[in-house]
Amino acid sequence: MRFINPAFRLFDCASWPMALALCLSLGLYGMPLRADQPMRIGMIGLDTSHAPAFAKLINQAPAESPLAKLRITAAFPGGSEDLPTSRDRVEGFTNDLRNLDVEIVSSIDKLLPKVDAILLESVDGRKHLHQALPVFKSGKPMFIDKPLAAELTDAIAIDLLGKHYKARWFSSSSLRFSPSIIRYRSPDMAGKVLGASAWSPCSLDPTHSDLFWYGIHGVESLYTAMGVGCQQVVRISTPDTDVVVGTWQDGRIGSFRGLRAKTTGYGLVVFGADKIETDAKYEGYQPLVLEIAKFFAGQEHPVSNEETLEIMTLMQAADLSKQRGGLSVQMQEVWQHHHNEAQQIVAEILKK
């Protein structure tokens, strides 16, 4: 079983706020910033509630907070006319950003020269591949909010383009970094998680592979506890509920329950070597935003791109299992098919 060891981080939890301030005072890639100049953060996509929520956490952070060393200074609204969740909210959220003294610009090309790092927030995962491309070319670090993409092919293409341009990026649900969930990645938990079961709301949208739209939250929680290594997936689906069961290479079993009935929520049960724990819960956006700040300051990825892609693969495999009437699907089969498609897309992009 593989766990991401927090020891890879440059600083321990107690000292990281001081370290973040030091990193930001030096600036990205060693370029100095004035002591009174925060890192300038740009935002792409103002069609999600995450946009004003993240902006308030950063731009209204108290002076003693590490987040005060960042400031969202400019944003490109974006939006998708064929997606009501985007179309009907972009104007309101754009006004929210204006009220936080964020400059609104008309394109990504106009945004990039004004900022040092990017929050790609577009609610429509179909947009992420082509919105990420100019950011990769610019060399600026980027956080890509959930979902990384609307389906696995685009997710892999994003990773391939990131590697081509040697770009720094990561993607994650905010659920991962809730203290009661991320604790399962601590060194003292290595080898102790024998299985886990997570649940979350799982509304669907026809523009996205099923679990990519909202089930990502519960699947991310599951992976935070289990780590990578899932080999096969089975999905049972009804109008109100999805149940996805994964078998890991070491024989452990993890499951996700997607909720679409009246009673929904977030949760995680971990079957440990010493005890069964049921107290994990969602604890807001701030833990994720703090991890983004550390990443922008130069620390290592808080979640590897490889793990993120395995999460996407499990969700795509769950779609295929549903199409096959609940039959077991091998993760490698799904990965290989979509990887081949992604290589072709990237080749076409790089020709232009």
Short mmCIF file of C-alpha atoms in Angstrom, two decimals:
data_model
loop_
_atom_site.label_atom_id
_atom_site.label_comp_id
_atom_site.label_asym_id
_atom_site.label_seq_id
_atom_site.Cartn_x
_atom_site.Cartn_y
_atom_site.Cartn_z
CA MET A 1 0.00 0.00 0.00
CA ARG A 2 1.31 3.43 -0.94
CA PHE A 3 0.81 6.57 1.07
CA ILE A 4 2.00 10.07 0.30
CA ASN A 5 4.29 10.85 3.19
CA PRO A 6 3.99 14.42 4.50
CA ALA A 7 7.72 14.26 5.17
CA PHE A 8 8.34 15.35 1.57
CA ARG A 9 7.16 18.83 2.50
CA LEU A 10 9.80 21.44 3.08
CA PHE A 11 8.50 22.49 6.48
CA ASP A 12 6.53 20.93 9.28
CA CYS A 13 3.01 22.01 10.17
CA ALA A 14 4.13 24.21 13.03
CA SER A 15 6.65 26.21 11.01
CA TRP A 16 5.00 26.41 7.60
CA PRO A 17 3.34 29.85 8.04
CA MET A 18 6.78 31.37 8.65
CA ALA A 19 8.18 29.37 5.74
CA LEU A 20 5.37 30.50 3.46
CA ALA A 21 6.07 34.12 4.28
CA LEU A 22 9.75 33.55 3.48
CA CYS A 23 8.99 31.83 0.17
CA LEU A 24 6.58 34.55 -0.88
CA SER A 25 9.02 37.31 0.09
CA LEU A 26 11.50 35.72 -2.32
CA GLY A 27 8.85 35.42 -5.01
CA LEU A 28 8.35 32.76 -7.63
CA TYR A 29 11.45 31.24 -9.20
CA GLY A 30 13.69 33.45 -7.07
CA MET A 31 12.31 36.75 -8.42
CA PRO A 32 12.17 39.21 -5.50
CA LEU A 33 8.94 40.82 -4.37
CA ARG A 34 8.77 43.94 -2.22
CA ALA A 35 8.10 43.16 1.42
CA ASP A 36 4.73 44.88 1.16
CA GLN A 37 3.73 43.25 -2.14
CA PRO A 38 1.62 40.07 -1.95
CA MET A 39 1.76 37.41 -4.62
CA ARG A 40 -0.76 38.32 -7.31
CA ILE A 41 -3.28 35.55 -7.95
CA GLY A 42 -5.41 35.37 -11.07
CA MET A 43 -8.68 33.50 -11.34
CA ILE A 44 -10.13 31.83 -14.44
CA GLY A 45 -13.84 31.04 -14.27
CA LEU A 46 -16.31 32.97 -12.12
CA ASP A 47 -19.20 30.55 -12.53
CA THR A 48 -18.80 28.60 -9.29
CA SER A 49 -19.40 29.48 -5.66
CA HIS A 50 -15.75 28.59 -5.07
CA ALA A 51 -14.72 31.81 -6.83
CA PRO A 52 -16.12 34.30 -4.29
CA ALA A 53 -15.48 31.91 -1.39
CA PHE A 54 -11.77 31.56 -2.19
CA ALA A 55 -11.48 35.28 -2.98
CA LYS A 56 -12.92 36.23 0.40
CA LEU A 57 -10.61 33.85 2.25
CA ILE A 58 -7.59 35.37 0.51
CA ASN A 59 -8.46 39.05 0.04
CA GLN A 60 -10.08 39.42 3.46
CA ALA A 61 -7.49 37.37 5.36
CA PRO A 62 -6.32 38.97 8.63
CA ALA A 63 -2.83 40.40 8.57
CA GLU A 64 -1.44 37.57 10.70
CA SER A 65 -2.71 34.89 8.33
CA PRO A 66 -0.37 33.33 5.76
CA LEU A 67 -3.12 34.00 3.19
CA ALA A 68 -2.50 37.73 3.63
CA LYS A 69 0.68 37.18 1.59
CA LEU A 70 -1.53 36.47 -1.43
CA ARG A 71 -4.10 38.62 -3.17
CA ILE A 72 -6.51 37.87 -5.97
CA THR A 73 -5.99 40.87 -8.23
CA ALA A 74 -7.55 39.94 -11.59
CA ALA A 75 -10.02 37.45 -13.01
CA PHE A 76 -11.48 36.23 -16.30
CA PRO A 77 -15.19 35.29 -15.90
CA GLY A 78 -15.41 32.63 -18.63
CA GLY A 79 -18.68 30.72 -18.52
CA SER A 80 -20.54 28.12 -20.60
CA GLU A 81 -23.75 29.08 -22.36
CA ASP A 82 -24.92 25.46 -22.67
CA LEU A 83 -24.52 24.73 -18.95
CA PRO A 84 -27.18 26.45 -16.79
CA THR A 85 -25.12 26.00 -13.64
CA SER A 86 -22.49 28.19 -15.30
CA ARG A 87 -24.57 30.53 -17.45
CA ASP A 88 -27.00 31.53 -14.72
CA ARG A 89 -24.37 32.28 -12.06
CA VAL A 90 -21.40 33.87 -13.81
CA GLU A 91 -22.75 37.44 -13.71
CA GLY A 92 -23.51 37.35 -9.99
CA PHE A 93 -20.19 35.82 -9.02
CA THR A 94 -18.36 38.29 -11.28
CA ASN A 95 -20.00 41.13 -9.39
CA ASP A 96 -18.95 39.51 -6.12
CA LEU A 97 -15.33 39.60 -7.31
CA ARG A 98 -15.64 43.25 -8.39
CA ASN A 99 -16.82 44.08 -4.89
CA LEU A 100 -13.59 42.55 -3.59
CA ASP A 101 -11.56 44.97 -5.76
CA VAL A 102 -10.65 42.31 -8.29
CA GLU A 103 -10.04 43.58 -11.83
CA ILE A 104 -12.21 41.79 -14.40
CA VAL A 105 -10.52 41.14 -17.76
CA SER A 106 -11.89 39.88 -21.06
CA SER A 107 -9.50 36.99 -21.81
CA ILE A 108 -6.93 34.64 -20.34
CA ASP A 109 -4.25 36.27 -22.49
CA LYS A 110 -5.00 39.61 -20.80
CA LEU A 111 -5.06 37.98 -17.37
CA LEU A 112 -1.70 36.21 -17.41
CA PRO A 113 0.65 39.25 -17.55
CA LYS A 114 -1.10 40.70 -14.50
CA VAL A 115 -0.60 37.77 -12.10
CA ASP A 116 1.95 35.36 -10.65
CA ALA A 117 -0.20 32.23 -10.20
CA ILE A 118 -3.58 30.93 -11.33
CA LEU A 119 -6.71 29.46 -9.76
CA LEU A 120 -8.60 27.71 -12.57
CA GLU A 121 -12.12 27.66 -11.14
CA SER A 122 -14.42 27.11 -14.13
CA VAL A 123 -17.29 24.88 -13.02
CA ASP A 124 -17.37 23.29 -16.49
CA GLY A 125 -14.67 20.63 -16.65
CA ARG A 126 -14.93 20.62 -20.46
CA LYS A 127 -13.23 24.02 -20.46
CA HIS A 128 -10.21 23.06 -18.39
CA LEU A 129 -7.94 21.57 -21.05
CA HIS A 130 -7.92 24.62 -23.29
CA GLN A 131 -8.00 27.09 -20.39
CA ALA A 132 -4.99 25.38 -18.79
CA LEU A 133 -2.92 25.43 -21.99
CA PRO A 134 -1.95 29.15 -22.00
CA VAL A 135 -1.22 28.94 -18.28
CA PHE A 136 1.14 26.01 -18.87
CA LYS A 137 2.87 28.00 -21.60
CA SER A 138 3.27 30.98 -19.25
CA GLY A 139 5.16 28.94 -16.63
CA LYS A 140 2.89 30.10 -13.80
CA PRO A 141 1.82 27.56 -11.14
CA MET A 142 -1.84 26.60 -11.21
CA PHE A 143 -4.52 24.99 -9.08
CA ILE A 144 -7.28 23.33 -11.16
CA ASP A 145 -10.48 23.03 -9.19
CA LYS A 146 -12.78 20.04 -9.33
CA PRO A 147 -13.46 18.41 -11.63
CA LEU A 148 -10.03 18.27 -13.27
CA ALA A 149 -11.89 17.56 -16.52
CA ALA A 150 -15.30 16.36 -17.69
CA GLU A 151 -13.91 12.91 -18.55
CA LEU A 152 -10.68 10.95 -18.36
CA THR A 153 -9.27 11.68 -21.84
CA ASP A 154 -9.09 15.42 -21.18
CA ALA A 155 -7.68 14.80 -17.70
CA ILE A 156 -4.80 12.78 -19.14
CA ALA A 157 -4.28 15.38 -21.88
CA ILE A 158 -3.94 18.09 -19.22
CA ASP A 159 -1.26 16.01 -17.50
CA LEU A 160 0.59 15.33 -20.79
CA LEU A 161 0.59 19.03 -21.67
CA GLY A 162 1.74 19.91 -18.17
CA LYS A 163 4.68 17.55 -18.56
CA HIS A 164 5.46 18.94 -22.01
CA TYR A 165 5.69 22.48 -20.65
CA LYS A 166 7.26 21.37 -17.33
CA ALA A 167 4.38 23.09 -15.57
CA ARG A 168 3.47 22.92 -11.88
CA TRP A 169 -0.19 22.16 -11.22
CA PHE A 170 -2.41 20.16 -8.95
CA SER A 171 -6.11 19.45 -8.54
CA SER A 172 -8.16 18.34 -5.56
CA SER A 173 -11.51 18.42 -3.87
CA SER A 174 -11.55 20.48 -0.70
CA LEU A 175 -12.70 17.35 1.16
CA ARG A 176 -9.19 15.87 1.02
CA PHE A 177 -7.64 18.49 3.29
CA SER A 178 -10.26 18.51 6.03
CA PRO A 179 -8.14 17.69 9.11
CA SER A 180 -10.30 14.70 10.02
CA ILE A 181 -9.70 13.22 6.53
CA ILE A 182 -6.10 14.16 5.63
CA ARG A 183 -4.96 12.62 8.92
CA TYR A 184 -5.07 9.24 7.18
CA ARG A 185 -1.98 10.33 5.23
CA SER A 186 0.09 10.84 8.36
CA PRO A 187 3.10 8.52 8.78
CA ASP A 188 1.64 6.82 11.83
CA MET A 189 -1.33 5.62 9.75
CA ALA A 190 0.82 3.83 7.16
CA GLY A 191 -0.36 0.24 6.82
CA LYS A 192 -3.26 0.68 9.24
CA VAL A 193 -6.09 1.44 6.80
CA LEU A 194 -7.58 -1.93 5.86
CA GLY A 195 -10.53 -0.48 3.95
CA ALA A 196 -12.79 2.54 3.74
CA SER A 197 -16.24 3.66 2.67
CA ALA A 198 -17.02 7.26 1.69
CA TRP A 199 -20.21 9.03 0.70
CA SER A 200 -21.16 12.41 -0.74
CA PRO A 201 -23.82 14.10 -2.82
CA CYS A 202 -23.65 12.83 -6.40
CA SER A 203 -25.82 14.98 -8.67
CA LEU A 204 -25.35 14.27 -12.37
CA ASP A 205 -25.01 16.48 -15.44
CA PRO A 206 -25.16 15.18 -19.02
CA THR A 207 -22.11 17.25 -20.00
CA HIS A 208 -19.83 15.27 -17.67
CA SER A 209 -19.07 11.62 -16.98
CA ASP A 210 -21.35 10.79 -14.07
CA LEU A 211 -19.13 10.91 -11.00
CA PHE A 212 -16.94 13.70 -12.34
CA TRP A 213 -19.65 16.31 -11.81
CA TYR A 214 -20.06 16.01 -8.04
CA GLY A 215 -19.20 12.49 -6.90
CA ILE A 216 -15.53 13.55 -7.02
CA HIS A 217 -15.85 14.81 -3.44
CA GLY A 218 -16.61 11.41 -1.97
CA VAL A 219 -14.17 9.59 -4.25
CA GLU A 220 -11.40 12.02 -3.22
CA SER A 221 -12.14 11.30 0.44
CA LEU A 222 -11.97 7.57 -0.25
CA TYR A 223 -8.58 7.90 -1.94
CA THR A 224 -7.23 10.09 0.84
CA ALA A 225 -7.78 7.19 3.21
CA MET A 226 -6.93 4.31 0.87
CA GLY A 227 -4.06 5.68 -1.22
CA VAL A 228 -3.46 4.59 -4.81
CA GLY A 229 -3.52 1.06 -6.18
CA CYS A 230 -7.10 0.31 -7.23
CA GLN A 231 -7.22 -2.40 -9.93
CA GLN A 232 -10.87 -3.11 -10.66
CA VAL A 233 -14.22 -1.37 -10.21
CA VAL A 234 -17.87 -2.39 -9.98
CA ARG A 235 -20.79 0.06 -9.98
CA ILE A 236 -24.44 -0.37 -9.08
CA SER A 237 -26.63 2.57 -10.11
CA THR A 238 -30.25 3.57 -9.46
CA PRO A 239 -31.92 6.96 -9.96
CA ASP A 240 -31.26 7.95 -6.32
CA THR A 241 -28.01 6.16 -5.51
CA ASP A 242 -24.69 4.96 -6.87
CA VAL A 243 -22.49 2.41 -5.14
CA VAL A 244 -18.97 1.97 -6.51
CA VAL A 245 -16.69 -0.73 -5.12
CA GLY A 246 -12.99 -0.83 -5.88
CA THR A 247 -10.55 -3.64 -5.22
CA TRP A 248 -6.99 -2.55 -4.51
CA GLN A 249 -3.94 -4.52 -5.61
CA ASP A 250 -3.23 -5.64 -2.03
CA GLY A 251 -6.74 -7.05 -1.60
CA ARG A 252 -8.22 -4.12 0.30
CA ILE A 253 -11.69 -2.92 -0.67
CA GLY A 254 -12.88 0.68 -0.79
CA SER A 255 -16.35 1.90 -1.65
CA PHE A 256 -18.12 5.13 -2.55
CA ARG A 257 -21.82 5.80 -2.12
CA GLY A 258 -23.23 8.64 -4.23
CA LEU A 259 -26.41 10.22 -2.86
CA ARG A 260 -29.17 11.83 -4.92
CA ALA A 261 -32.17 11.36 -2.61
CA LYS A 262 -33.40 13.95 -0.10
CA THR A 263 -30.86 13.09 2.59
CA THR A 264 -27.32 13.86 1.49
CA GLY A 265 -24.05 14.74 3.17
CA TYR A 266 -20.36 13.94 3.35
CA GLY A 267 -18.72 11.20 5.35
CA LEU A 268 -16.04 8.54 5.61
CA VAL A 269 -15.73 5.32 7.55
CA VAL A 270 -12.23 3.90 7.89
CA PHE A 271 -11.72 0.27 8.81
CA GLY A 272 -8.42 0.37 10.63
CA ALA A 273 -6.08 -2.24 12.00
CA ASP A 274 -6.78 -1.02 15.53
CA LYS A 275 -10.32 0.34 15.33
CA ILE A 276 -13.11 1.51 13.04
CA GLU A 277 -13.28 5.31 12.81
CA THR A 278 -16.42 7.19 11.81
CA ASP A 279 -15.72 10.81 12.76
CA ALA A 280 -14.34 12.16 9.47
CA LYS A 281 -16.24 15.20 8.16
CA TYR A 282 -16.10 18.10 5.73
CA GLU A 283 -14.44 21.12 7.36
CA GLY A 284 -14.68 23.91 4.80
CA TYR A 285 -12.53 25.49 2.10
CA GLN A 286 -9.76 27.04 4.18
CA PRO A 287 -7.59 23.89 4.57
CA LEU A 288 -7.48 23.54 0.77
CA VAL A 289 -6.73 27.24 0.21
CA LEU A 290 -3.84 27.03 2.68
CA GLU A 291 -2.42 24.09 0.71
CA ILE A 292 -2.76 26.08 -2.51
CA ALA A 293 -0.84 28.95 -0.89
CA LYS A 294 2.01 26.63 0.09
CA PHE A 295 2.09 25.15 -3.41
CA PHE A 296 2.23 28.61 -5.00
CA ALA A 297 5.10 29.44 -2.64
CA GLY A 298 7.13 26.57 -4.07
CA GLN A 299 6.39 23.56 -1.88
CA GLU A 300 5.78 20.14 -3.39
CA HIS A 301 2.42 18.97 -4.72
CA PRO A 302 0.05 18.32 -1.79
CA VAL A 303 -1.46 15.55 -3.92
CA SER A 304 0.44 14.04 -6.82
CA ASN A 305 -0.80 14.39 -10.39
CA GLU A 306 -0.53 10.59 -10.66
CA GLU A 307 -2.95 10.05 -7.79
CA THR A 308 -5.38 12.59 -9.23
CA LEU A 309 -5.35 10.72 -12.55
CA GLU A 310 -6.02 7.41 -10.80
CA ILE A 311 -9.05 9.00 -9.13
CA MET A 312 -10.26 10.11 -12.56
CA THR A 313 -9.66 6.60 -13.90
CA LEU A 314 -11.75 5.01 -11.14
CA MET A 315 -14.64 7.36 -11.90
CA GLN A 316 -14.42 6.65 -15.63
CA ALA A 317 -14.25 2.91 -14.94
CA ALA A 318 -17.40 3.28 -12.85
CA ASP A 319 -19.16 4.74 -15.89
CA LEU A 320 -18.06 1.80 -18.01
CA SER A 321 -19.24 -0.66 -15.35
CA LYS A 322 -22.66 1.01 -15.40
CA GLN A 323 -22.79 0.72 -19.20
CA ARG A 324 -21.94 -2.99 -18.88
CA GLY A 325 -24.74 -3.64 -16.41
CA GLY A 326 -22.58 -3.66 -13.28
CA LEU A 327 -19.82 -5.94 -14.53
CA SER A 328 -16.32 -5.56 -13.13
CA VAL A 329 -14.02 -3.27 -15.11
CA GLN A 330 -10.22 -3.31 -15.02
CA MET A 331 -8.62 0.07 -14.35
CA GLN A 332 -5.78 -0.65 -16.79
CA GLU A 333 -8.24 -1.21 -19.64
CA VAL A 334 -9.84 2.17 -19.05
CA TRP A 335 -6.53 3.96 -18.60
CA GLN A 336 -5.00 2.58 -21.79
CA HIS A 337 -8.00 3.46 -23.97
CA HIS A 338 -8.21 7.05 -22.74
CA HIS A 339 -4.43 7.51 -22.70
CA ASN A 340 -4.28 6.65 -26.39
CA GLU A 341 -7.03 9.17 -27.13
CA ALA A 342 -5.29 11.84 -25.03
CA GLN A 343 -2.01 11.38 -26.87
CA GLN A 344 -3.77 12.07 -30.15
CA ILE A 345 -5.41 15.21 -28.78
CA VAL A 346 -2.13 16.53 -27.40
CA ALA A 347 -0.35 15.84 -30.68
CA GLU A 348 -2.95 17.93 -32.51
CA ILE A 349 -2.70 20.76 -29.97
CA LEU A 350 1.08 20.90 -30.23
CA LYS A 351 0.91 21.06 -34.02
CA LYS A 352 -0.93 24.39 -33.88
#
